[in-house]
XYZ file of C-alpha atoms in Angstrom:
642
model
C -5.492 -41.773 51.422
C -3.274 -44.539 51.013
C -0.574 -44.523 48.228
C -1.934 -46.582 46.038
C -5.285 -44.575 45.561
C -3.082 -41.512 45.179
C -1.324 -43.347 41.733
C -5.095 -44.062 40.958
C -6.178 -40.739 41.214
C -3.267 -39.072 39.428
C -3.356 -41.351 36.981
C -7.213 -40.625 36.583
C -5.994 -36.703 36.222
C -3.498 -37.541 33.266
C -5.567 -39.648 31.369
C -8.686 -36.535 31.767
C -5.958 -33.784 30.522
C -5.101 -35.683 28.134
C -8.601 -36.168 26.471
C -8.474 -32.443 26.622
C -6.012 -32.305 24.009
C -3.388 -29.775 25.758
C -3.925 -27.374 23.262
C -1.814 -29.594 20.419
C -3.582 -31.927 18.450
C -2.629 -35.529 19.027
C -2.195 -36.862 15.203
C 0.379 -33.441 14.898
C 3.753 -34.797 16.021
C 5.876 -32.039 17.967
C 9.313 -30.861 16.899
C 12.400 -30.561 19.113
C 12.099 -26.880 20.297
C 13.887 -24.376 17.623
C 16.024 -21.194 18.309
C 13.494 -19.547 15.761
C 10.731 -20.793 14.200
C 9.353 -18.470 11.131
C 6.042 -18.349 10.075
C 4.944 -17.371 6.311
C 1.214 -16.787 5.927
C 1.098 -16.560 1.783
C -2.082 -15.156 0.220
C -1.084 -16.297 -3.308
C -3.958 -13.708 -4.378
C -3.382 -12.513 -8.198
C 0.404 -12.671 -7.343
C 0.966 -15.918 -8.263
C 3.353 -15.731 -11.158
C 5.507 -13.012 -12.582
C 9.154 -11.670 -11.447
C 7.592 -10.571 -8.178
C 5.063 -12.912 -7.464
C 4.688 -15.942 -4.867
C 6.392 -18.267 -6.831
C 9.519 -16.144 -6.974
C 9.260 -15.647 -3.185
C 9.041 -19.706 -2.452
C 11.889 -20.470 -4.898
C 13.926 -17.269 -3.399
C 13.233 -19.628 0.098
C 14.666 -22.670 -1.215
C 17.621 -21.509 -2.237
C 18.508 -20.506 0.791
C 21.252 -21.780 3.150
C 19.344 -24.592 5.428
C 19.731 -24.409 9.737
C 18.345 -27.451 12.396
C 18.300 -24.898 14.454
C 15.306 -23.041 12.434
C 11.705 -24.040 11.557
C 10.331 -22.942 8.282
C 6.345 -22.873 8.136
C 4.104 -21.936 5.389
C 0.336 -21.855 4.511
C -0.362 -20.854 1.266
C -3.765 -20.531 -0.637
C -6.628 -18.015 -2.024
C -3.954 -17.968 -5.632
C -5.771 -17.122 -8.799
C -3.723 -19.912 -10.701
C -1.999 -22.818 -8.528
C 1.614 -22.002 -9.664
C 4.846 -23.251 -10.891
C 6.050 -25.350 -7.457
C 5.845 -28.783 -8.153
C 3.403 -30.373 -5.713
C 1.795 -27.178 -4.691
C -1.787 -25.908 -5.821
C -2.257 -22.094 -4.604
C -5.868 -21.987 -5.412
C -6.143 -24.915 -2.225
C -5.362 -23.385 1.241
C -2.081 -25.741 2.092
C 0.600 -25.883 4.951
C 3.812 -26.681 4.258
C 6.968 -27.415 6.129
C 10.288 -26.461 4.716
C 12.883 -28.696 6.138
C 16.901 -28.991 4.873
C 17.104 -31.306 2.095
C 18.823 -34.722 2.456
C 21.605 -36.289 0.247
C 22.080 -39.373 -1.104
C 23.589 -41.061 1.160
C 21.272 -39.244 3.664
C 23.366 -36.574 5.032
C 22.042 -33.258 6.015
C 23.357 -30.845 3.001
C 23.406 -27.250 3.682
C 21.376 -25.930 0.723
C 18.733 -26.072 -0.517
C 15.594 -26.623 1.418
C 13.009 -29.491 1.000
C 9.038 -28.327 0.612
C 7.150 -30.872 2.654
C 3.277 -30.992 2.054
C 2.327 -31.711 5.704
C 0.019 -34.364 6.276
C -3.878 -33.997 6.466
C -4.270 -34.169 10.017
C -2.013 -31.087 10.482
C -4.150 -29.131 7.384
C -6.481 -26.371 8.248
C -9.815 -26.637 8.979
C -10.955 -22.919 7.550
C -9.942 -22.551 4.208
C -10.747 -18.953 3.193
C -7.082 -16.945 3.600
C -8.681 -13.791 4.166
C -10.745 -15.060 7.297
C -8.910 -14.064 10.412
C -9.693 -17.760 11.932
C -7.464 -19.277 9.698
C -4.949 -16.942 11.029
C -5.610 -17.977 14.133
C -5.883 -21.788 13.594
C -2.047 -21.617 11.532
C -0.470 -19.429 14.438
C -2.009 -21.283 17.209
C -0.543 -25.134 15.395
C 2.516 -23.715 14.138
C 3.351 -22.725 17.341
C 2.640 -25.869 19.138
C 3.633 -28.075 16.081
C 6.954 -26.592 15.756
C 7.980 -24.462 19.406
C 11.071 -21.886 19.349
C 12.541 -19.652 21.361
C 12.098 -17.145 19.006
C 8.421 -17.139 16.650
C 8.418 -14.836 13.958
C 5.300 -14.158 11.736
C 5.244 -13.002 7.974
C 2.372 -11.985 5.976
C 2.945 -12.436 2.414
C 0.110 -10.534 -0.405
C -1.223 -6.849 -0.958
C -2.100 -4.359 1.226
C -4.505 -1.222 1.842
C -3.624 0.187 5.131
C -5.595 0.235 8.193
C -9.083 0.586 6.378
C -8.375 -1.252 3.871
C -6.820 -4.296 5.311
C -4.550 -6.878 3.464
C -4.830 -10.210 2.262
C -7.115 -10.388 -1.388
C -8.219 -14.205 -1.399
C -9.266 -15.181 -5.302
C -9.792 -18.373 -4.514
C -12.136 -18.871 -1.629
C -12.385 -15.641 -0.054
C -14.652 -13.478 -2.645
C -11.210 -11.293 -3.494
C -12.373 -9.394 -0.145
C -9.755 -8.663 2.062
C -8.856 -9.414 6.139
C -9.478 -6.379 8.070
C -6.614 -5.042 10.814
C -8.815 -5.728 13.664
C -9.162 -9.055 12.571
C -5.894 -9.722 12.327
C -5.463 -8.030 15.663
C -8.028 -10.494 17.384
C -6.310 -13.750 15.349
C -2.809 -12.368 17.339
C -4.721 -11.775 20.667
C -6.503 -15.492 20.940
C -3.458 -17.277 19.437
C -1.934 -16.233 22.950
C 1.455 -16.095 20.879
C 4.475 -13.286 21.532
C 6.408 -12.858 18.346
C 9.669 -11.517 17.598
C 8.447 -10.078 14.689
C 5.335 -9.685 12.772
C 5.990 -8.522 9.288
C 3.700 -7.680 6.300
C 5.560 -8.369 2.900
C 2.667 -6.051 1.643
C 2.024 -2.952 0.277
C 0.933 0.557 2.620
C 0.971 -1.685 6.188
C 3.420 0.943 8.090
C 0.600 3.176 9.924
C 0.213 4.214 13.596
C -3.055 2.318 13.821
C -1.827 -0.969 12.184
C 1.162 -0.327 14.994
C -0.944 0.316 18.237
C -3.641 -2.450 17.421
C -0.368 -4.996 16.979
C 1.547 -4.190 19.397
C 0.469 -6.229 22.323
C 1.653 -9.171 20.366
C 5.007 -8.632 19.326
C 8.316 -6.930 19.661
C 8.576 -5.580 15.902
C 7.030 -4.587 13.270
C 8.664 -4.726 9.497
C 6.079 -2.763 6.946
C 6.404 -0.240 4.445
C 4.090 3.000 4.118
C 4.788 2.723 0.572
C 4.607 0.325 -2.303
C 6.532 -3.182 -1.744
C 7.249 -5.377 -4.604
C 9.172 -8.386 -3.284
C 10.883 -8.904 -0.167
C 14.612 -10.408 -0.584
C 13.129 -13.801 0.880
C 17.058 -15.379 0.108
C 18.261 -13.143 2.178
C 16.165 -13.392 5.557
C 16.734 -17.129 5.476
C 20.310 -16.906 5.156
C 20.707 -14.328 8.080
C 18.171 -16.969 10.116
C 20.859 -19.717 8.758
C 23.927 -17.740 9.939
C 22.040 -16.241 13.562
C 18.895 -18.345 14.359
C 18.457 -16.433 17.555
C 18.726 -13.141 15.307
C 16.230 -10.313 17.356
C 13.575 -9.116 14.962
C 15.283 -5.330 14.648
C 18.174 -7.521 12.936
C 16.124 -9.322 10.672
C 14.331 -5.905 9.882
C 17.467 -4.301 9.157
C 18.195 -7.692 6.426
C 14.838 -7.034 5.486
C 15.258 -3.147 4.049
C 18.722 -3.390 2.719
C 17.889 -6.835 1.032
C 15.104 -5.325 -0.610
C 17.154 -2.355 -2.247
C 19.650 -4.899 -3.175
C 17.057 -6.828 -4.947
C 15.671 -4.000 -6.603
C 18.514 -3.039 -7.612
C 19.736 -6.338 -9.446
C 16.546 -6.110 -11.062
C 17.349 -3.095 -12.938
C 14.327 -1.224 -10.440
C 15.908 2.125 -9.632
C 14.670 3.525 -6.023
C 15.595 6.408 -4.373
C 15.160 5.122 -0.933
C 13.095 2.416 0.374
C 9.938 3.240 2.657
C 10.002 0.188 4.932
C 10.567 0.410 7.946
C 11.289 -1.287 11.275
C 9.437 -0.739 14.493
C 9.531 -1.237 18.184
C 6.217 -1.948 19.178
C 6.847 -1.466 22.666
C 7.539 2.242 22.061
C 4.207 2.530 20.164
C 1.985 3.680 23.300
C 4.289 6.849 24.173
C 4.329 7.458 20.294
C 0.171 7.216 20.614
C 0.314 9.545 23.526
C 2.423 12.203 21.535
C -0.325 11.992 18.587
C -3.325 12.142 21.010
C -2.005 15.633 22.901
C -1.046 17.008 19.090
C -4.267 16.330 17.794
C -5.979 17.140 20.986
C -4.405 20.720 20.726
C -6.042 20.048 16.937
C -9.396 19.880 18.088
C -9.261 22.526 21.034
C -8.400 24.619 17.768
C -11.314 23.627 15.573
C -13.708 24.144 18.640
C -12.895 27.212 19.130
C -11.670 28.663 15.600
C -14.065 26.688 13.817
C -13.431 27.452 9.770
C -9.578 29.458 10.530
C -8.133 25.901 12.355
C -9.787 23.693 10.128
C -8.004 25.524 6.735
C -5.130 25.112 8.662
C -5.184 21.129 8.827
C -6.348 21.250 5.454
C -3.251 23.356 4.443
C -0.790 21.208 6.508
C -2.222 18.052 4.926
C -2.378 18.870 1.584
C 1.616 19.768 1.535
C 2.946 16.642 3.517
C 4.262 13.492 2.294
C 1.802 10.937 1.576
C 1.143 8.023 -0.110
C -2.146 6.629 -1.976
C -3.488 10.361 -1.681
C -4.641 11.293 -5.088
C -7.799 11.484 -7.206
C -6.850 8.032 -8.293
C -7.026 6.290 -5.113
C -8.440 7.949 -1.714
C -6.621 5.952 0.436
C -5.048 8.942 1.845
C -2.464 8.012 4.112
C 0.188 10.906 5.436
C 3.178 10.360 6.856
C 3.251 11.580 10.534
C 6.506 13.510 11.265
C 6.244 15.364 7.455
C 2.190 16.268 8.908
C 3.001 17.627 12.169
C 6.486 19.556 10.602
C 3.384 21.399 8.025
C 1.367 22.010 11.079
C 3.924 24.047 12.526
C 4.423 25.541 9.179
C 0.777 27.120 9.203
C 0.691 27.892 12.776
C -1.320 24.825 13.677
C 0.812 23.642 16.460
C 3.983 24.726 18.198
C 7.523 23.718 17.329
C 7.999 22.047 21.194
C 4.724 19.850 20.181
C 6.336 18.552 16.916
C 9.453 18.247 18.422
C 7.993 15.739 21.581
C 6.218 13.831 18.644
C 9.130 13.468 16.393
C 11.576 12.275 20.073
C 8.575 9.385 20.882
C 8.926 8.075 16.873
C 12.649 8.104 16.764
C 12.464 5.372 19.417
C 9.652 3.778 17.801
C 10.971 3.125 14.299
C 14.612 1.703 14.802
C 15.613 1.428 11.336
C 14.960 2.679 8.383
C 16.926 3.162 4.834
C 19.928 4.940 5.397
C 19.992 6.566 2.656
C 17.580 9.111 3.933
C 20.109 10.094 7.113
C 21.815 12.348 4.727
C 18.534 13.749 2.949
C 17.330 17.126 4.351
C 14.018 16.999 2.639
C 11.026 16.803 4.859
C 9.439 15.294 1.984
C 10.461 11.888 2.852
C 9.426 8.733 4.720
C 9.885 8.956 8.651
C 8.654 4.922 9.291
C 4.922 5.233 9.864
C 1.779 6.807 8.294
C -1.427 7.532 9.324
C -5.663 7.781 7.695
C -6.330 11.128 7.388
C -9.245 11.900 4.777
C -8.420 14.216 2.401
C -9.674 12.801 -1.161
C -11.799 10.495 0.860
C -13.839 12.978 2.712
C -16.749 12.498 0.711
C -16.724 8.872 0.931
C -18.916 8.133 3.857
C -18.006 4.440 4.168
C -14.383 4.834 4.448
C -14.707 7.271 7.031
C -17.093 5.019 9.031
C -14.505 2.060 8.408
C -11.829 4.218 10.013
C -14.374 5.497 12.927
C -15.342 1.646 13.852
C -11.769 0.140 13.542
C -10.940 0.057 17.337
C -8.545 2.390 17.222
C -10.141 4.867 19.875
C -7.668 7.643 20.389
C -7.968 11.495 20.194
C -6.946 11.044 16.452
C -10.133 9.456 16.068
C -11.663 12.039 17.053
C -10.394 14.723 15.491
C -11.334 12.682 12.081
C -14.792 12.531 13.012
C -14.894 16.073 13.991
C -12.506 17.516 10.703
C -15.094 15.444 8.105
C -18.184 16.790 10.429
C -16.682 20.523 9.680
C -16.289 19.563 6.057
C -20.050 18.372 5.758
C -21.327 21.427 7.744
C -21.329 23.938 4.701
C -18.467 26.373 6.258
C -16.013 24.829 3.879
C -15.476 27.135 1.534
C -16.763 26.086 -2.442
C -15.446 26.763 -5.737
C -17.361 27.479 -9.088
C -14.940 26.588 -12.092
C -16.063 29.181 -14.703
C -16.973 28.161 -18.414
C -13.623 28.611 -20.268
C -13.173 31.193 -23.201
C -10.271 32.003 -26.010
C -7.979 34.799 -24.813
C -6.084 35.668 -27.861
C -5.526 31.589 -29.198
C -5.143 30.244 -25.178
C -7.780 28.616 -23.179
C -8.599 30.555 -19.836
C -11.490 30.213 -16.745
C -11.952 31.729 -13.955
C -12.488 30.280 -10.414
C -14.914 31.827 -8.068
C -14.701 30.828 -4.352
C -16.530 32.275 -1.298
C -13.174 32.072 0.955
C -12.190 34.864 3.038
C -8.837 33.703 3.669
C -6.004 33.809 1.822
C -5.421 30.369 1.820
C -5.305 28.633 -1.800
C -8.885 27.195 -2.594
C -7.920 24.671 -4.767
C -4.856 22.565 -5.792
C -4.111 21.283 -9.154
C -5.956 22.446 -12.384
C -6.622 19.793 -15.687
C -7.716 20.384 -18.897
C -10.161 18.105 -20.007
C -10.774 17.034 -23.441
C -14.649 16.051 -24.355
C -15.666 14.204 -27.519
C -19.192 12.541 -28.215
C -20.483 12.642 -24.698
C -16.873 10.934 -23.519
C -13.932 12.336 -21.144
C -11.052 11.637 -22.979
C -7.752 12.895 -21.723
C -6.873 15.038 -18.792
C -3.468 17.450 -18.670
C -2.415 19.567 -16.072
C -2.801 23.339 -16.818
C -1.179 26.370 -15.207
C -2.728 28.496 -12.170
C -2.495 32.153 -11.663
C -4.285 33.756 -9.036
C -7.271 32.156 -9.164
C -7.315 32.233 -13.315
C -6.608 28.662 -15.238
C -4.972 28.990 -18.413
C -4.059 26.590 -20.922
C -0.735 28.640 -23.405
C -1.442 25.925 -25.962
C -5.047 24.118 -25.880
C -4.453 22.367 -29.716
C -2.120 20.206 -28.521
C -2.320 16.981 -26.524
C -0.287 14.345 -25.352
C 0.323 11.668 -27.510
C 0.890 7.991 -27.766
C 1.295 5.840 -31.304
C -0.548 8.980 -32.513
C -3.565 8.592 -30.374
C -4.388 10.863 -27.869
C -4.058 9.928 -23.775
C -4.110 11.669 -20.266
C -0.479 13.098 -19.132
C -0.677 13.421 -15.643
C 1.939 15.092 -13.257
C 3.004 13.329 -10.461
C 5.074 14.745 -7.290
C 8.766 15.037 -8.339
C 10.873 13.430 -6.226
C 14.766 15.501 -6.102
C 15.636 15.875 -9.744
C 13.453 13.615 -11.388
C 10.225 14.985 -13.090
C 7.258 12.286 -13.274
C 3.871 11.402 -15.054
C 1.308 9.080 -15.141
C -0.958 7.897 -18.245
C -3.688 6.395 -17.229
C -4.933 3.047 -18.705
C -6.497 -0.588 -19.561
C -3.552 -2.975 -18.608
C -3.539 -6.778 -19.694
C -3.370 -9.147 -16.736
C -0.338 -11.555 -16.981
C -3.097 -14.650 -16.877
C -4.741 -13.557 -20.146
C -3.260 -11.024 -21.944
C -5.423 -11.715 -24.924
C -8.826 -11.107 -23.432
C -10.126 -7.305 -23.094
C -12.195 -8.722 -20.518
C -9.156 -9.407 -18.308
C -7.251 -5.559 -18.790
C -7.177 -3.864 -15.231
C -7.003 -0.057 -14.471
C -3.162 0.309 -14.653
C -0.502 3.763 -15.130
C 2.166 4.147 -17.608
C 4.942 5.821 -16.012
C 6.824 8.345 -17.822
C 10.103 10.885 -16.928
C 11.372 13.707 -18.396
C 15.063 13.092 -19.984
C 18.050 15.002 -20.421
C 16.577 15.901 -23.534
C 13.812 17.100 -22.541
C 11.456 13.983 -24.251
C 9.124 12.514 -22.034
C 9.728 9.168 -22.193
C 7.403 5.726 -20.937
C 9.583 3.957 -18.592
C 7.470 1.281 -16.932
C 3.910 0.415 -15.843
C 2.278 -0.092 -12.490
C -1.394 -0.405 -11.316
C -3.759 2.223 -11.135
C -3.652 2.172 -7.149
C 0.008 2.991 -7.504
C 0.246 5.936 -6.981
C 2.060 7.012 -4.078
C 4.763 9.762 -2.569
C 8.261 8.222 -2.225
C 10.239 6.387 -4.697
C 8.524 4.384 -7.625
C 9.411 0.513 -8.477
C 7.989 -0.037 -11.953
C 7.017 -3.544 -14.121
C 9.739 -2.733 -17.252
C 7.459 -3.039 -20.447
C 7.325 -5.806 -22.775
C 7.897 -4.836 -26.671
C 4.257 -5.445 -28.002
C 2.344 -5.439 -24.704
C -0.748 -3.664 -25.308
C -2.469 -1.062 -23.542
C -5.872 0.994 -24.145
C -6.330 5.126 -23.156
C -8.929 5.736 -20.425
C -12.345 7.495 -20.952
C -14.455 8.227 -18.496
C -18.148 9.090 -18.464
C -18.429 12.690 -17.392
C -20.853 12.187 -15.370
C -18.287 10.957 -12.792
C -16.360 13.889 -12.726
C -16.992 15.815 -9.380
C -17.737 12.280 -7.787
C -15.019 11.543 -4.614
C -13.454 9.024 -7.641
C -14.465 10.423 -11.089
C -12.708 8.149 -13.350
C -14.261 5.245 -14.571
C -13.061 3.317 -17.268
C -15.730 2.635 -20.687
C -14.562 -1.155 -21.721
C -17.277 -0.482 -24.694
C -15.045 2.761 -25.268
C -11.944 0.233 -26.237
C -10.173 1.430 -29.681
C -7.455 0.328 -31.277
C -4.566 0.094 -28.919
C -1.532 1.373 -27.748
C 1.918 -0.627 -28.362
C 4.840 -1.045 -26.667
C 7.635 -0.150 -29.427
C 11.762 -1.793 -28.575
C 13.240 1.022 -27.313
C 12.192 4.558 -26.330
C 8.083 4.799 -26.193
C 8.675 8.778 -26.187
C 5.014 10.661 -25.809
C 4.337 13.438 -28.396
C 2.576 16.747 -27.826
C 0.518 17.311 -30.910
C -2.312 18.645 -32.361
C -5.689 17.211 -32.234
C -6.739 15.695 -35.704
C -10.191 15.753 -36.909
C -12.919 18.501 -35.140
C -15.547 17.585 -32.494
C -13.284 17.797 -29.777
C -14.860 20.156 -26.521
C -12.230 21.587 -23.612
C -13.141 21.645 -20.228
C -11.838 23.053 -17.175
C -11.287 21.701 -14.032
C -9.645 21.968 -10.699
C -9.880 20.466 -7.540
C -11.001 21.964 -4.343
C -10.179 21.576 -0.708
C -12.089 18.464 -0.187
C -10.275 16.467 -2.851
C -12.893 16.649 -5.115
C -12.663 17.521 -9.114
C -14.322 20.518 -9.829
C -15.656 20.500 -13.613
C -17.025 23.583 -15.482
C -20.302 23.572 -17.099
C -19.824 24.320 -20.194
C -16.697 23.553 -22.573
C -15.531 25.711 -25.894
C -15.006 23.976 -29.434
C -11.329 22.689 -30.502
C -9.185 23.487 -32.324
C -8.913 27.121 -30.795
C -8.262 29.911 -33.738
């Protein structure tokens, strides 16, 4: 072949790749390659506005110092509202390139950034935020669009865990959420390694979320807890200052930035849940979990009812977040579950001791202010589904059973809620209260054998024309409720509400109040209030007093970040229909039930325990037994008690 056919041909090759496209689209104009290139995937969601929402976040960017050698990408979209940036709609799934602002005299200043609306050629094709393909599509061009040595990925909204996902689109994704394995699959096709993947989202620190990630990056920032806002300012000046920074030093900016930020915002924490992780170290921390839970299941073969109280036991006394009768999301943390284990005889100390070794390595960082903390009731870095107040809910379970995560912890799920379904689970009868000498009292029947506790917490629960009104925590003795002082109730601007306990954490003594929350779009409209909690603490003085509000899916072990309240917000007491009680989520909130309201007062909203006024009022019983399920008696006596 003569030279001159060989041009031919070659040239004939070229102009054939080229038609291909290369993998970069031809109309999207490729940057110099970056030392880092960071990429913010922003589900706007109902997060939009407010102190802690995406506008805060963007603006927290901008004001950030400014670095050639550093690529800022967003997409943004699936808002409820479209915001406060100027030229940016968050109800319209947008990219965006944040690029150093110029002077005057068209110098490269140091700070602040620019936000570029990129042009329509480089916009995506799928629109919906919660569909893993426009994942894909935004990793996949921001990668080729804007190269680095180092890519880092960021995703920005709420989060459920690994059933429940993250990512709530309002705007074109039917406020449904983007499920772990799809986010795993968007990762896998990309074909991109990151530095770091991070989830500035709520309840994303998890073994499975972990393991089905960690072919696709080097770390992992998430929190098992709640997250509020990430100290955005902060990241972008440590990118600034190091834009070859490894992703274990961003994590580290990323936990003791988001104290800090809490803290300025007058947000008191005890220690912050988020931690950092190595994926790489995540298979030998799966392998430690698979022989501890295969050990788990050899038990339950063999011991059948004996081993399966015993994982019941150790469950119900670790740390955990989302695990209440509120919300079933029932996630544990892994080295507080496998120290209980031991506690109860479940597993040996060398087994616990193997597991703990393999997630040291794993999670590289973490608050310090837990290093001097020698309460197991704490956050070690990573969580993990184990059903508990969700055993009765058949389509979680299946979720977790079909989410890819095939490991003997799967199976020891499938076989625990198979036990709990088989009728060897012991039950419990609450018994119809009486008047013992002016006190409420009921007895609890169970057909256990063991001496194991049947049931956890017990509520009074006040009745009045076919409605569940309030709730308190009573005492338990033996296997006897008793209430010292059933005529009085917690109260609120005189009106009577639920006063729920929550887990103290060191000195601090907690409660909830459950109820109808205004949004911050629409304050006005009744048709816009949202399950929510009051949170109230006990003082010096002994007054329990409202210190803050969060929603009703906040509940959760660890520290507490709360919304401060505004003087005259409004808020409406619970009731539930009492037909839900015993259900695997009994309360349900009556909009029709809506009274007059409760008020924010300036200055101390202190709750009152007082007597009920007026008659017609009924007192239940109720406790809840070892499946997470409240336990109701069947009959109630009249108040007020003589």
């Amino acid at each position: 072949m003569t030279r001159f056919l060989q041009r031919i041909l070659m040239f004939a090759m070229f102009v054939l790749l080229a038609s291909c496209g290369g993998g970069n689209d031809s109309k999207t104009p490729v940057a110099p390659k970056a030392k880092s290139t960071l990429l913010i995937y922003m589900v706007a969601s109902n997060l939009v506005g407010g102190p802690n929402g995406a506008n805060w976040s963007i603006n927290s960017i901008v004001q950030a110092k400014s670095s050639p050698d550093v690529n800022i990408i967003l997409q943004v979209g699936g808002g409820n509202q479209k915001g406060s940036i100027p030229a940016m709609d968050m109800t319209k799934t947008r990219r965006y390139h944040v690029s150093a602002a110029k002077s005057a005299s068209g110098g490269t200043v140091l700070s602040p950034w620019q936000i570029e609306l990129l042009p329509d050629a480089q916009q995506p094709k799928t629109q919906a935020m919660n569909d893993g393909n426009a994942l894909r599509e935004f990793i996949e061009w921001g990668a080729s669009a804007y190269p680095a040595e180092k890519m880092h990925l960021v995703m920005y909204d709420h989060g459920g865990g690994p059933i429940d996902g993250y990512g709530v689109d309002f705007a074109n994704g039917d406020k449904t959420t983007m499920s772990v394995p799809a986010i795993a699959k968007a990762l896998a096709d990309s074909k991109v390694h990151f530095e770091l993947i991070g989830f500035d989202a709520c309840l994303m620190a998890n073994i499975e979320v972990a393991s089905l990630l960690a072919p696709y990056g080097n770390y992992l920032a998430a929190t098992e807890d709640l997250t509020l806002f990430w100290d955005w300012k902060g990241i972008v000046d440590l990118l600034a200052d190091s834009p070859s920074a490894t992703g274990d030093q961003i994590g580290k900016q990323i936990v003791q930035g988001y104290k800090a930020t809490m803290s300025r915002y007058g947000l008191q924490v005890d220690y912050v849940t988020t931690a950092i992780i190595d994926l790489r170290k995540i298979p030998a921390l799966v392998s430690e979990v698979g022989k501890i839970t295969s050990a788990l299941q050899q038990k339950l073969d063999q011991e059948g009812l004996s081993a399966w109280l015993k994982i019941a036991a150790a469950t119900r006394y670790s740390s955990n977040f989302q695990t209440n009768f509120f919300s079933d999301y029932d996630l544990v943390d892994l080295l507080s579950w496998t120290q209980q284990l031991v506690k109860v005889g479940a597993i040996t100390s060398a087994q616990s001791e193997a597991l703990e070794s393999a997630l040291h390595a794993a999670v590289v960082y973490t608050d310090d202010d837990q290093e001097n903390d020698d309460d197991e009731d704490k956050s070690s870095g990573l969580s993990f589904y184990f059903p508990r107040f969700s055993l009765s809910n058949n389509e979680k379970i299946n979720q977790y059973l079909n989410l890819g995560y095939a490991t003997e912890l799967t199976q020891l799920t499938r076989s625990y809620v198979q036990f709990a379904g088989s009728g060897a689970v012991p039950q419990i009868q609450v018994g119809q209260p009486s008047n013992s000498a002016g006190q409420a009292t009921s007895l609890v029947s169970s057909n256990i054998s063991s001496n194991i506790q049947p049931f956890d917490s017990a509520y009074a629960v006040l009745g009045k024309g076919g409605v569940l009104g309030a709730m308190q925590e009573i005492d338990i003795q033996g296997l006897e409720l008793r209430m010292a002082q059933p005529n009085l109730w917690p109260h609120l601007d005189n009106r009577v509400v639920s006063l729920m306990r929550m887990r103290e954490e060191a000195d601090l003594e907690a409660y909830v109040i459950p109820v109808w929350a205004p949004s911050e779009l629409n304050p006005e409209n009744l048709d816009d209030y949202r399950r929510g909690l009051l949170i109230a603490v006990k003082n010096d003085q002994g007054q329990i007093v409202v210190r803050g509000r969060i929603e009703a899916n906040s509940i959760a072990g660890g520290a507490v970040a709360q919304i401060t309240l505004k003087p005259g917000e409004t808020f409406y007491p619970l009731r539930y229909r009492p037909g839900a009680v015993g259900e695997s989520n009994p309360f349900y909130p009556l909009p029709k039930d809506l009274d007059s309201p409760l008020v924010a007062p300036d200055g101390d909203w202190v709750v009152q325990m007082q007597p009920l006024a007026g008659a017609g009022f009924n007192l239940y019983t109720a406790a809840i037994d070892l499946k997470g399920a409240l336990k109701l008696s069947p009959g109630s006596i009249a108040l007020p008690l003589q």
